[in-house]
Tab-separated table of C-alpha atoms in Angstrom:
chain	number	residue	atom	x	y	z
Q	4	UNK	CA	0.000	0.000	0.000
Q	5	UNK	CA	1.494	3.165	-1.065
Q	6	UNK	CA	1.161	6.117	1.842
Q	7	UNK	CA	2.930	8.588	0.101
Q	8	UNK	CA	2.145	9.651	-3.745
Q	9	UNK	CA	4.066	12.239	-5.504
Q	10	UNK	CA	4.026	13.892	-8.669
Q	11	UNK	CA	4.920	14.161	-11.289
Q	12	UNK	CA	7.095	11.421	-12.620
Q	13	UNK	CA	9.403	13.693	-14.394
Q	14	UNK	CA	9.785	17.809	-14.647
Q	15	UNK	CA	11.563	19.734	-17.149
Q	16	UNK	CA	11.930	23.691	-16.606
Q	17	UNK	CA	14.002	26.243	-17.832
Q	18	UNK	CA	16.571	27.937	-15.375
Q	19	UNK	CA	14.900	30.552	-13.484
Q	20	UNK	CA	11.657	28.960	-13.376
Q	21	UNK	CA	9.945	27.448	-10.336
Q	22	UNK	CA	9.540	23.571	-10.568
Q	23	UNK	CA	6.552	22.217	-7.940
Q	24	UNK	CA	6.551	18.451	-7.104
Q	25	UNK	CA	3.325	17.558	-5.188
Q	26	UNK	CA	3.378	14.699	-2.437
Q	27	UNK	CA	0.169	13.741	-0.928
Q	28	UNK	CA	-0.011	11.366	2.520
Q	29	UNK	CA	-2.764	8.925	3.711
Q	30	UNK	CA	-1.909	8.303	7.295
Q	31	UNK	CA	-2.857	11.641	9.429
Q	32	UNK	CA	-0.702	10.182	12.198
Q	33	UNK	CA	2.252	10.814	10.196
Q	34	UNK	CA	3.874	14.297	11.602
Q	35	UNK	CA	7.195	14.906	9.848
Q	36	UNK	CA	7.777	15.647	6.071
Q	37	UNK	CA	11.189	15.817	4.536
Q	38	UNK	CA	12.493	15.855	1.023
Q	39	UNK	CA	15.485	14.661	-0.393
Q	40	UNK	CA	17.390	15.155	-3.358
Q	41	UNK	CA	19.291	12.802	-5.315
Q	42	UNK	CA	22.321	13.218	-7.799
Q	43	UNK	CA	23.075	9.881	-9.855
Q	44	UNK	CA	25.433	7.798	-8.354
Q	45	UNK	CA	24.793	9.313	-4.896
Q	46	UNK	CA	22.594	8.645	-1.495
Q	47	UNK	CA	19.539	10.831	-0.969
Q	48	UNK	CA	20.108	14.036	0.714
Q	49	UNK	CA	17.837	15.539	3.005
Q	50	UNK	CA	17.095	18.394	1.640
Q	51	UNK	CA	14.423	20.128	3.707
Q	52	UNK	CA	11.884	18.872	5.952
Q	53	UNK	CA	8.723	20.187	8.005
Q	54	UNK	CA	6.401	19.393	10.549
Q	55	UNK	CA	2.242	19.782	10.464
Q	56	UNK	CA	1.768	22.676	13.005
Q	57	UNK	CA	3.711	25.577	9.809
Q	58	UNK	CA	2.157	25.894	6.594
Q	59	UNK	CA	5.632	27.031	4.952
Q	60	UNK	CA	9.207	26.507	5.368
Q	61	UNK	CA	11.998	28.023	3.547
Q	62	UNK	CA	15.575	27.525	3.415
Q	63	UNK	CA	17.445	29.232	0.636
Q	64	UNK	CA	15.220	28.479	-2.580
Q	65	UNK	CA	13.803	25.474	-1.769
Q	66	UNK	CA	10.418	26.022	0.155
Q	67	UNK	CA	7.468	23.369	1.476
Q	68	UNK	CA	4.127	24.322	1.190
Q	69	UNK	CA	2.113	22.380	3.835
Q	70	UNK	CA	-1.571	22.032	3.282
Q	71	UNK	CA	-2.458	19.263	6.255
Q	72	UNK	CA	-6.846	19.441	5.799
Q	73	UNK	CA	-5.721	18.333	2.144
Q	74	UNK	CA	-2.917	15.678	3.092
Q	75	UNK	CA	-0.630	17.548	0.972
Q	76	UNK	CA	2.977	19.174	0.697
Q	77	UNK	CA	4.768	20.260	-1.986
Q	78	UNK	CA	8.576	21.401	-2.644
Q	79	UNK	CA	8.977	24.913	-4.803
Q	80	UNK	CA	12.507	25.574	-5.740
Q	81	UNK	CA	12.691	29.171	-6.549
Q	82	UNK	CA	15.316	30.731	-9.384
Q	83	UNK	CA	16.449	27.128	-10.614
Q	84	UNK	CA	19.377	26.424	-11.966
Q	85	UNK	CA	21.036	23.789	-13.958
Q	86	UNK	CA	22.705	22.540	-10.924
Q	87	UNK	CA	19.297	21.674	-9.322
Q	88	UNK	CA	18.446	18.690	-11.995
Q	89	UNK	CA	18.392	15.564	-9.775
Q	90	UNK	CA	15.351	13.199	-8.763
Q	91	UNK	CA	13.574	14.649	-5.739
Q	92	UNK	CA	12.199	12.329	-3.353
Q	93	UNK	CA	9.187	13.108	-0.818
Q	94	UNK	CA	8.852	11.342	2.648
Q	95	UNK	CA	6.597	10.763	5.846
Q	96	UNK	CA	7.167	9.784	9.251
Q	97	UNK	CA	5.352	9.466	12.583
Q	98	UNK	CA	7.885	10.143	15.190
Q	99	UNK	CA	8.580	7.301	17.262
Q	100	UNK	CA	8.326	5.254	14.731
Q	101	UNK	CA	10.957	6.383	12.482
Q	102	UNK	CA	9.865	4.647	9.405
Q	103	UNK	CA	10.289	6.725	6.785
Q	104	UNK	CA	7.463	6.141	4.227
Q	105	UNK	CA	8.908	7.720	0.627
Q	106	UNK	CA	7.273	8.949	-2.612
Q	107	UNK	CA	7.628	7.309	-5.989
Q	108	UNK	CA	10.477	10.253	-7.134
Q	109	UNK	CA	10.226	13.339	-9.610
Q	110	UNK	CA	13.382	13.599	-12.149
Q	111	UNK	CA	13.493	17.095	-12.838
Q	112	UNK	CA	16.012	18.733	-15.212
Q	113	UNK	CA	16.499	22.239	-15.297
Q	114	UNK	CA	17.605	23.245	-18.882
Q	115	UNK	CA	19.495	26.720	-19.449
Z	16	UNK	CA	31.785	13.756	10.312
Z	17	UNK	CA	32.572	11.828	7.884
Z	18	UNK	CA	29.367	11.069	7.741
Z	19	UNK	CA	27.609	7.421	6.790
Z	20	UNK	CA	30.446	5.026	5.073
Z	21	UNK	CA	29.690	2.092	3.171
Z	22	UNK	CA	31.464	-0.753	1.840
Z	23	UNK	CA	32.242	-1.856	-0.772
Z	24	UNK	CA	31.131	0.965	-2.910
Z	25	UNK	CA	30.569	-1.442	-5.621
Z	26	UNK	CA	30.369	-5.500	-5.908
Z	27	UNK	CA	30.472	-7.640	-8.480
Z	28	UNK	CA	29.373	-11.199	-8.126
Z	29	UNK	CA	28.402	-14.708	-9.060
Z	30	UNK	CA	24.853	-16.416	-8.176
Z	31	UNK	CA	24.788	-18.490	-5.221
Z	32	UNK	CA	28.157	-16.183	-3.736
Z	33	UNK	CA	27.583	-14.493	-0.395
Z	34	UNK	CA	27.762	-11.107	-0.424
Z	35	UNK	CA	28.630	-9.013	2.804
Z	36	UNK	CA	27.396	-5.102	2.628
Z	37	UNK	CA	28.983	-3.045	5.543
Z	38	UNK	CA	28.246	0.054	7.282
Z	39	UNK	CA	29.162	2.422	8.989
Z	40	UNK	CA	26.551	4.581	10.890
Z	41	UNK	CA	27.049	8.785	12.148
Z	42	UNK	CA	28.651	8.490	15.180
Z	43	UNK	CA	26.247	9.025	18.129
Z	44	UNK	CA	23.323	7.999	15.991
Z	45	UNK	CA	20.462	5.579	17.441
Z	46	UNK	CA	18.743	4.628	14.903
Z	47	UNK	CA	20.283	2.652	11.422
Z	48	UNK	CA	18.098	2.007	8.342
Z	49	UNK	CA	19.340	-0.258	5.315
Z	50	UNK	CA	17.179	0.567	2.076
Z	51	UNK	CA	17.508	-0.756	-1.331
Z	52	UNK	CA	16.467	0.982	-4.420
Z	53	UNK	CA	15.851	-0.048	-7.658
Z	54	UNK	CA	14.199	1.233	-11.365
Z	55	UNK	CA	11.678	-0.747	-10.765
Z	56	UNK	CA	10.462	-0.509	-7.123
Z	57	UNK	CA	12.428	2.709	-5.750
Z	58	UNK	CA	13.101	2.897	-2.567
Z	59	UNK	CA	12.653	0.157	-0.317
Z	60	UNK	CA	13.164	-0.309	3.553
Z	61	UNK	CA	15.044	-3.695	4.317
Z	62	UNK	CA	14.963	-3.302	7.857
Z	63	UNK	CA	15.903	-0.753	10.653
Z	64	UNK	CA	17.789	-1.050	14.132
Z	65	UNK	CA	17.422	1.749	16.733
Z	66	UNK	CA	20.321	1.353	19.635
Z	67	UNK	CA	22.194	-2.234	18.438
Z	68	UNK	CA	18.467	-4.603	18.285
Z	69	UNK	CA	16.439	-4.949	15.206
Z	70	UNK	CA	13.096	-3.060	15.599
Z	71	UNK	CA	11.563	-4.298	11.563
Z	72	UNK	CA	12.568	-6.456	9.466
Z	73	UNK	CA	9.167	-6.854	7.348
Z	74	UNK	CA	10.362	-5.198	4.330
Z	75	UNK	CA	13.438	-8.129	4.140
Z	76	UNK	CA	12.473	-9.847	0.951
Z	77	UNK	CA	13.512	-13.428	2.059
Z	78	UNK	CA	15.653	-15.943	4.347
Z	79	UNK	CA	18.266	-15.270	2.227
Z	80	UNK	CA	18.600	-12.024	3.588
Z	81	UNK	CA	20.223	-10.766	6.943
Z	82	UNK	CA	21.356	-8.280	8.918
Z	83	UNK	CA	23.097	-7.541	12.314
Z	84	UNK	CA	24.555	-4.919	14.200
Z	85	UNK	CA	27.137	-5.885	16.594
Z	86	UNK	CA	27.541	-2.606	18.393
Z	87	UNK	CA	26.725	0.976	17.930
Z	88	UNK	CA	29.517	1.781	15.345
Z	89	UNK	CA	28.783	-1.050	12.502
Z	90	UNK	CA	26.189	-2.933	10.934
Z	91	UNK	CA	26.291	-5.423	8.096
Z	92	UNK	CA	23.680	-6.722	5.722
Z	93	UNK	CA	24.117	-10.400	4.261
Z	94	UNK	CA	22.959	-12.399	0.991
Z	95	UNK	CA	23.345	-15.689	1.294
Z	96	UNK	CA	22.797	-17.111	-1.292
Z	97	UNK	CA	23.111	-14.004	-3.962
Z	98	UNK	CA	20.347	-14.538	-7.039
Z	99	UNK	CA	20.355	-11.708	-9.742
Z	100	UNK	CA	17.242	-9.904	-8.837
Z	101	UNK	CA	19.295	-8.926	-6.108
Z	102	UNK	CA	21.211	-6.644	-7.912
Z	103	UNK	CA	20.431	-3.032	-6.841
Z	104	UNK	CA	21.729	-0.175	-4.998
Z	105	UNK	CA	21.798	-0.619	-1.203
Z	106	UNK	CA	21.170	1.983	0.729
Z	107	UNK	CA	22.455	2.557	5.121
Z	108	UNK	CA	21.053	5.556	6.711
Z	109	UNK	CA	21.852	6.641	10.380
Z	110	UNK	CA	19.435	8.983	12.568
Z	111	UNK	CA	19.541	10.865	16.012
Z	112	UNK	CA	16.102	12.705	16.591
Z	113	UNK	CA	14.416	11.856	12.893
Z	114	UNK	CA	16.759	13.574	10.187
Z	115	UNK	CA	18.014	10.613	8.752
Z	116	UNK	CA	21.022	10.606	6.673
Z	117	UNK	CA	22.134	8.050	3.635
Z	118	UNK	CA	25.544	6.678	3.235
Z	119	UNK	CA	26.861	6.799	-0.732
Z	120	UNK	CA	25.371	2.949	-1.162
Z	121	UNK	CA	26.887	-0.302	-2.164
Z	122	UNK	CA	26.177	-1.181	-6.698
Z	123	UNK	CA	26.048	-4.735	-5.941
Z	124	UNK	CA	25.628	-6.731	-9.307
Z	125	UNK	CA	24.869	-10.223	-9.199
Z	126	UNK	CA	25.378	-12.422	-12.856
């Protein structure tokens, strides 16, 4: 059973735009959503991650949207750049647990 | 930190071989994940350890597989015997409080 479905599969955008990969959850006892990003031939990297009580995190130009009536998040990555084309994972967790419950992946290039 | 360290970083082997995958969790970590991932099924929890004692080990596909952890400071995962559809990218992570961070992963490549 898949918790976790993201989308899309695959994102192309031209540098500067703002690529948005969508995750949306099942379980409403999961309280912790992180992203990762991963370059070929590399582990995932958390990227950014937030909990249910903000609606919004930022760090640099990569921002989660958190809409938790909906079950959904979604990553923004503001001003992209070439550099940013990897596959972006979503995740969930319910603390305690520690399971980490991942998204399908979104392979976005960023063209110049 | 050096942060998670795997080996090997990439193996090579023969059906029916063992196949030992070692790690190497952040130190003061109390928690240790293995995943594999694959085109097929993406990422995929084997099994997960928080402070030396396996906590699940559902998402272990078969007997074949196995893990341990010894003590806080390695953990290994073990095929025995190897079969081709085992060939993926494996995958330890390490966590302290929920962030939980990957090592660079093992190719292995069974023929």
């Amino acid at each position: 059973q898949q918790q976790v479905k993201q989308s899309p599969q695959s994102l192309i955008v031209q540098k500067g735009g703002i690529p948005i990969i969508n995750c949306a959850y099942e379980n409403t006892a999961f309280d912790y959503f992180p992203w990762y990003q991963q370059f070929p031939g590399k582990g995932p990297a958390l990227l950014i991650a937030i909990r249910p009580d903000v609606s919004e995190k930022k760090e640099g130009r990569f921002t989660i949207s958190f809409n938790k009536s909906a079950k959904q998040f979604s990553l923004h990555i503001m001003d992209s750049q070439p550099g940013d084309s990897a596959t972006y994972f979503c995740a969930a967790l319910r603390r305690g647990n520690e399971k980490l419950t991942f998204g399908t992946g979104t392979r976005l290039t960023i063209i110049p | 930190d050096a942060g998670v360290i795997q080996s090997p970083r990439h193996e090579v082997t023969e059906m029916g071989q063992e196949v030992t995958l070692r790690c190497k969790p952040i130190s003061g970590h109390d928690y240790l994940f293995w995943y594999r991932q694959t085109m097929m099924r993406g990422l995929e929890l084997l099994i997960y350890f928080n402070n030396n004692v396996p906590i699940d080990d559902s998402g272990m596909p078969e007997d074949r597989f196995s893990a341990k952890m010894p003590n806080a400071s390695f953990s290994t995962l073990k095929i025995q015997p190897s079969e081709p559809r085992d060939s993926a990218v494996y995958f330890c992570a390490s966590s302290f409080r929920t962030e939980q961070y990957f090592g660079p992963g093992t190719r292995l490549t069974v023929t």
